[in-house]
XYZ file of C-alpha atoms in Angstrom:
360
model
C 158.510 -30.699 216.488
C 161.511 -28.616 215.393
C 161.857 -27.647 211.739
C 164.311 -29.678 209.664
C 164.243 -27.787 206.347
C 166.553 -25.034 207.659
C 169.441 -27.342 208.493
C 172.808 -26.748 206.841
C 173.482 -28.923 203.819
C 177.182 -29.746 203.316
C 176.733 -30.314 199.566
C 174.994 -26.951 199.033
C 177.862 -24.513 198.429
C 177.928 -21.031 196.886
C 179.823 -22.126 193.762
C 176.875 -24.278 192.648
C 174.634 -22.752 189.963
C 171.122 -23.830 190.951
C 169.592 -22.538 187.705
C 171.875 -24.504 185.410
C 170.130 -27.142 183.275
C 172.350 -30.186 182.764
C 172.000 -32.031 179.424
C 169.891 -35.194 179.472
C 171.976 -38.245 178.497
C 171.063 -41.937 177.936
C 172.596 -42.688 181.363
C 169.852 -40.606 182.994
C 167.206 -43.048 181.682
C 168.105 -46.462 183.179
C 164.646 -47.970 182.435
C 165.415 -48.170 178.716
C 163.100 -47.460 175.750
C 159.508 -46.371 176.124
C 156.664 -48.877 176.329
C 154.340 -47.047 173.891
C 154.855 -44.833 170.870
C 153.918 -41.125 171.033
C 153.359 -39.047 167.901
C 152.316 -35.543 166.859
C 151.231 -34.264 163.431
C 150.566 -30.829 161.964
C 149.468 -29.464 158.595
C 151.464 -26.955 156.557
C 150.355 -24.522 153.798
C 150.818 -25.309 150.125
C 153.489 -22.643 149.549
C 155.812 -24.337 152.120
C 155.883 -27.649 150.240
C 158.924 -26.914 148.024
C 161.011 -25.506 150.893
C 160.205 -28.393 153.272
C 161.100 -30.973 150.620
C 164.532 -29.359 150.229
C 165.153 -28.894 153.986
C 163.773 -32.257 155.121
C 167.169 -34.100 155.163
C 168.519 -31.474 157.593
C 165.491 -31.896 159.863
C 165.739 -35.706 159.736
C 169.416 -35.671 160.793
C 168.710 -33.276 163.665
C 165.868 -35.455 164.997
C 167.843 -38.698 164.633
C 170.378 -37.427 167.202
C 167.570 -37.467 169.785
C 166.059 -40.759 168.567
C 162.960 -39.165 166.995
C 161.474 -40.344 163.692
C 159.775 -37.970 161.243
C 157.613 -38.239 158.129
C 156.713 -35.671 155.441
C 153.426 -36.405 153.644
C 153.118 -34.207 150.548
C 149.755 -35.707 149.534
C 147.949 -34.703 152.749
C 150.275 -31.754 153.393
C 151.278 -32.834 156.914
C 154.400 -33.459 159.043
C 154.542 -36.195 161.687
C 157.074 -36.885 164.469
C 157.106 -40.006 166.680
C 159.196 -41.750 169.291
C 161.316 -44.819 168.385
C 163.171 -47.546 170.267
C 166.224 -45.265 170.352
C 164.435 -42.370 172.123
C 165.833 -41.845 175.623
C 164.669 -38.273 176.476
C 160.922 -37.966 177.330
C 160.925 -34.231 176.498
C 162.416 -34.791 173.021
C 159.037 -35.601 171.477
C 157.625 -32.297 172.828
C 160.570 -30.417 171.339
C 159.968 -32.186 168.007
C 156.287 -31.149 168.164
C 157.336 -27.493 168.551
C 159.793 -27.952 165.656
C 157.137 -28.957 163.126
C 154.843 -26.143 164.371
C 157.582 -23.587 163.709
C 158.308 -25.051 160.272
C 154.605 -24.756 159.380
C 154.707 -21.068 160.472
C 157.463 -20.247 157.897
C 160.420 -20.315 160.333
C 163.639 -21.243 158.429
C 164.829 -24.809 159.072
C 168.331 -23.883 160.456
C 166.646 -21.554 162.986
C 163.823 -23.978 163.847
C 166.295 -26.824 164.613
C 167.620 -24.772 167.569
C 164.411 -25.604 169.446
C 165.887 -29.054 170.205
C 168.361 -27.402 172.617
C 167.483 -27.519 176.313
C 167.674 -23.771 177.010
C 165.505 -22.772 174.006
C 161.699 -22.722 174.063
C 159.065 -21.700 171.533
C 155.781 -19.807 171.659
C 153.266 -19.120 168.886
C 151.130 -16.064 169.718
C 147.730 -15.900 167.989
C 146.891 -12.208 167.652
C 144.043 -12.117 165.110
C 141.377 -12.720 167.740
C 142.554 -9.757 169.825
C 141.329 -7.143 167.278
C 137.965 -7.329 165.497
C 138.507 -4.811 162.695
C 140.802 -6.165 159.976
C 142.180 -2.771 158.877
C 143.013 -1.888 162.498
C 144.662 -5.311 162.940
C 146.908 -4.792 159.881
C 148.011 -1.354 161.133
C 148.845 -2.638 164.618
C 150.668 -5.674 163.218
C 152.799 -3.282 161.170
C 153.785 -1.477 164.402
C 155.505 -4.672 165.608
C 157.662 -4.691 162.475
C 158.354 -0.955 162.446
C 159.882 1.023 159.553
C 162.229 -1.322 157.730
C 161.920 -3.928 160.510
C 163.738 -1.689 163.019
C 161.244 -2.213 165.869
C 161.338 -6.005 165.437
C 165.153 -6.007 165.369
C 165.341 -3.936 168.570
C 162.871 -6.297 170.265
C 164.976 -9.324 169.293
C 168.194 -7.759 170.634
C 166.677 -6.678 173.957
C 164.828 -9.947 174.670
C 167.506 -12.213 173.076
C 164.878 -14.087 171.107
C 163.990 -14.841 167.484
C 160.660 -13.274 166.424
C 158.852 -13.915 163.133
C 155.569 -12.167 162.261
C 153.645 -14.306 159.787
C 149.990 -13.853 158.913
C 147.817 -13.914 162.023
C 150.496 -15.303 164.359
C 153.879 -14.383 165.835
C 156.435 -17.213 166.253
C 158.985 -16.645 169.047
C 162.059 -18.691 169.997
C 164.380 -18.099 172.955
C 164.552 -18.187 176.737
C 161.452 -18.327 178.915
C 161.887 -14.775 180.210
C 162.288 -13.434 176.657
C 159.148 -15.297 175.518
C 157.165 -13.738 178.358
C 158.324 -10.210 177.469
C 157.595 -10.640 173.736
C 154.091 -11.954 174.463
C 153.382 -8.919 176.653
C 154.616 -6.539 173.918
C 152.490 -8.220 171.220
C 149.298 -8.340 173.310
C 149.712 -4.692 174.387
C 150.342 -3.687 170.764
C 147.034 -5.289 169.768
C 145.469 -3.295 172.660
C 146.751 -0.042 171.061
C 149.931 0.378 173.150
C 152.904 1.134 170.883
C 155.874 -1.297 171.190
C 158.326 1.630 171.450
C 157.190 2.193 175.067
C 158.102 -1.382 176.012
C 161.413 -1.124 174.142
C 162.312 1.982 176.150
C 161.457 0.158 179.375
C 163.559 -2.878 178.371
C 166.551 -0.652 177.577
C 166.362 0.958 181.035
C 166.126 -2.468 182.699
C 169.141 -3.656 180.721
C 171.243 -0.741 182.005
C 170.019 -1.179 185.591
C 170.931 -4.887 185.550
C 174.603 -3.948 185.046
C 174.713 -2.137 188.419
C 175.256 -4.674 191.286
C 174.091 -2.155 193.933
C 170.576 -2.067 192.421
C 170.252 -5.853 192.201
C 168.162 -6.128 195.392
C 166.191 -2.881 195.002
C 162.945 -2.011 193.265
C 163.327 -0.400 189.819
C 159.909 1.280 189.769
C 161.351 4.754 190.347
C 163.617 4.427 187.286
C 161.013 3.046 184.863
C 158.870 5.477 182.803
C 155.151 5.751 183.538
C 153.202 6.595 180.400
C 149.716 8.012 180.880
C 146.924 7.624 178.384
C 146.444 11.045 176.792
C 143.499 10.350 174.542
C 140.352 11.988 175.926
C 137.083 10.177 176.252
C 134.945 10.582 173.128
C 131.687 10.029 175.017
C 129.189 12.782 174.236
C 127.739 14.226 177.422
C 124.003 15.081 177.313
C 122.965 18.721 177.299
C 121.927 19.862 180.776
C 118.562 21.645 180.599
C 118.268 24.339 183.240
C 121.957 24.442 184.074
C 122.946 25.442 187.605
C 119.390 26.121 188.783
C 118.390 22.543 188.110
C 121.498 21.264 189.911
C 120.597 23.372 192.951
C 117.077 21.939 192.961
C 118.538 18.434 192.932
C 120.824 19.290 195.840
C 117.886 20.677 197.903
C 115.822 17.505 197.530
C 115.829 15.326 200.646
C 116.320 11.605 200.203
C 113.276 9.505 201.095
C 113.193 5.701 201.024
C 109.575 5.724 199.775
C 108.834 5.632 196.037
C 107.192 8.655 194.358
C 103.353 8.725 194.168
C 101.714 6.958 191.245
C 100.629 9.144 188.349
C 96.858 9.530 188.033
C 95.140 7.847 185.119
C 92.480 9.383 182.870
C 89.720 7.684 184.838
C 91.027 9.120 188.123
C 91.129 12.611 186.632
C 87.546 12.207 185.290
C 86.326 11.099 188.735
C 87.960 14.144 190.373
C 86.393 16.570 187.878
C 82.978 14.846 188.111
C 82.926 14.083 184.371
C 82.896 10.357 185.059
C 79.411 10.516 186.593
C 77.820 12.467 183.704
C 75.540 10.842 181.166
C 76.789 9.934 177.734
C 74.873 12.774 176.057
C 76.049 15.334 178.621
C 79.623 14.138 178.291
C 79.440 14.405 174.504
C 77.932 17.893 174.788
C 80.731 18.974 177.096
C 83.420 17.559 174.799
C 81.780 19.378 171.841
C 81.869 22.684 173.723
C 85.527 22.223 174.573
C 86.280 21.364 170.937
C 84.428 24.460 169.663
C 86.291 26.620 172.208
C 89.633 25.327 170.964
C 88.578 25.978 167.355
C 87.481 29.523 168.286
C 90.865 30.231 169.868
C 92.691 28.920 166.813
C 90.539 30.976 164.405
C 91.235 34.092 166.469
C 94.970 33.416 166.357
C 94.897 32.963 162.566
C 92.901 36.231 162.103
C 95.419 38.159 164.221
C 98.257 36.648 162.224
C 96.682 37.816 158.947
C 96.054 41.329 160.303
C 99.621 41.550 161.548
C 100.848 41.598 157.925
C 98.918 44.842 157.200
C 100.107 46.769 160.257
C 102.673 49.408 159.137
C 106.066 49.244 160.846
C 106.794 51.879 163.474
C 109.043 54.711 162.320
C 111.750 56.201 164.460
C 111.655 59.847 165.648
C 114.786 60.799 163.707
C 113.253 59.686 160.418
C 110.019 61.617 161.158
C 111.941 64.835 161.787
C 113.880 64.438 158.536
C 110.658 63.960 156.587
C 109.119 67.102 158.130
C 112.224 69.151 157.203
C 112.042 67.889 153.640
C 108.367 68.746 153.421
C 109.013 72.278 154.672
C 111.857 72.829 152.201
C 109.724 71.521 149.365
C 106.893 73.888 150.425
C 109.204 76.920 150.529
C 110.520 76.123 147.077
C 107.015 75.759 145.734
C 105.938 79.094 147.311
C 108.947 80.936 145.765
C 108.090 79.640 142.295
C 104.456 80.720 142.690
C 105.476 84.273 143.672
C 107.731 84.605 140.598
C 104.848 83.440 138.333
C 102.470 85.994 139.820
C 105.022 88.787 139.225
C 105.404 87.789 135.575
C 101.605 87.818 135.083
C 101.327 91.329 136.588
C 104.076 92.604 134.308
C 102.261 91.232 131.260
C 98.969 92.839 132.326
C 100.601 96.277 132.858
C 102.252 96.072 129.410
C 98.921 95.275 127.747
C 97.155 98.168 129.539
C 99.837 100.619 128.502
C 99.764 99.365 124.904
C 95.939 99.864 124.785
C 96.182 103.419 126.101
C 98.792 104.321 123.533
C 96.624 102.966 120.696
C 93.615 105.055 121.955
C 95.652 108.178 121.997
């Protein structure tokens, strides 16, 4: 059977914008009001109570245009939206649900009301569960804001969205493509990828989109490719043996059979014949081995004690110097002895002469 989906359609002309979303009017819902009532409720923190009380008339007027009713309960701390008999758009209640979620996440009321437009969507990104450590989470959340909010402002301009970082979540409003890009930036930032890399990529894409010649081509060659520069901090074990051990491993031939089982103590005793000895003989043999080990240890201790009394070996140069000194000292001593002997002889000769003179 020939295909029919490729036939020319006379109403399908080039001037028609297929991506345009026409506004939903009461004429598009000929069946009238809804059979059942749909409602959504959400809680809000205590510090938002004063602001919501002041901004509630603005929110009520905006929802009345779409036939949606709303209630603010200050006792329970909740906001509720519901369909009424005047509601004609089925998607209006879903837009109202997103509106109260944004108001609970500290989005200003004039900005949050824009969610009721057809070409605006909302996304609340929960980022606390992406990082375990709280200190690390706070630092990475600060990267999204940047110094003085500059990174957040650049992200809003490039994606054409409204981004609000509040607590553990990020509230985003804008087109579907912008929401997708912001979610990718936030999740990568929590995974330790700085948002400035994505901002640089978005700027390049924005410039490439202006060139009609590159509309049908791939932009991969123009986009930057950032490599992870941080080295692995895994500590490698120290290789005992070095290259020799690696060579031994290389020489080993692979065998599918497992290695032989290690022998137990009983097996070793059977091989040595000790297992078949009597209890007394076995005890005697163990005692001999014990005494032999003690004898070896005693001998080692005795040698260690004697090693302290062994004089250190002197070098040949020092021995020669000592001999020279001894010789010099001996020569000096011999010279002094000779001079003493001379003095004694002189004294003796003087005494002999004096005695002869007295006899004369």
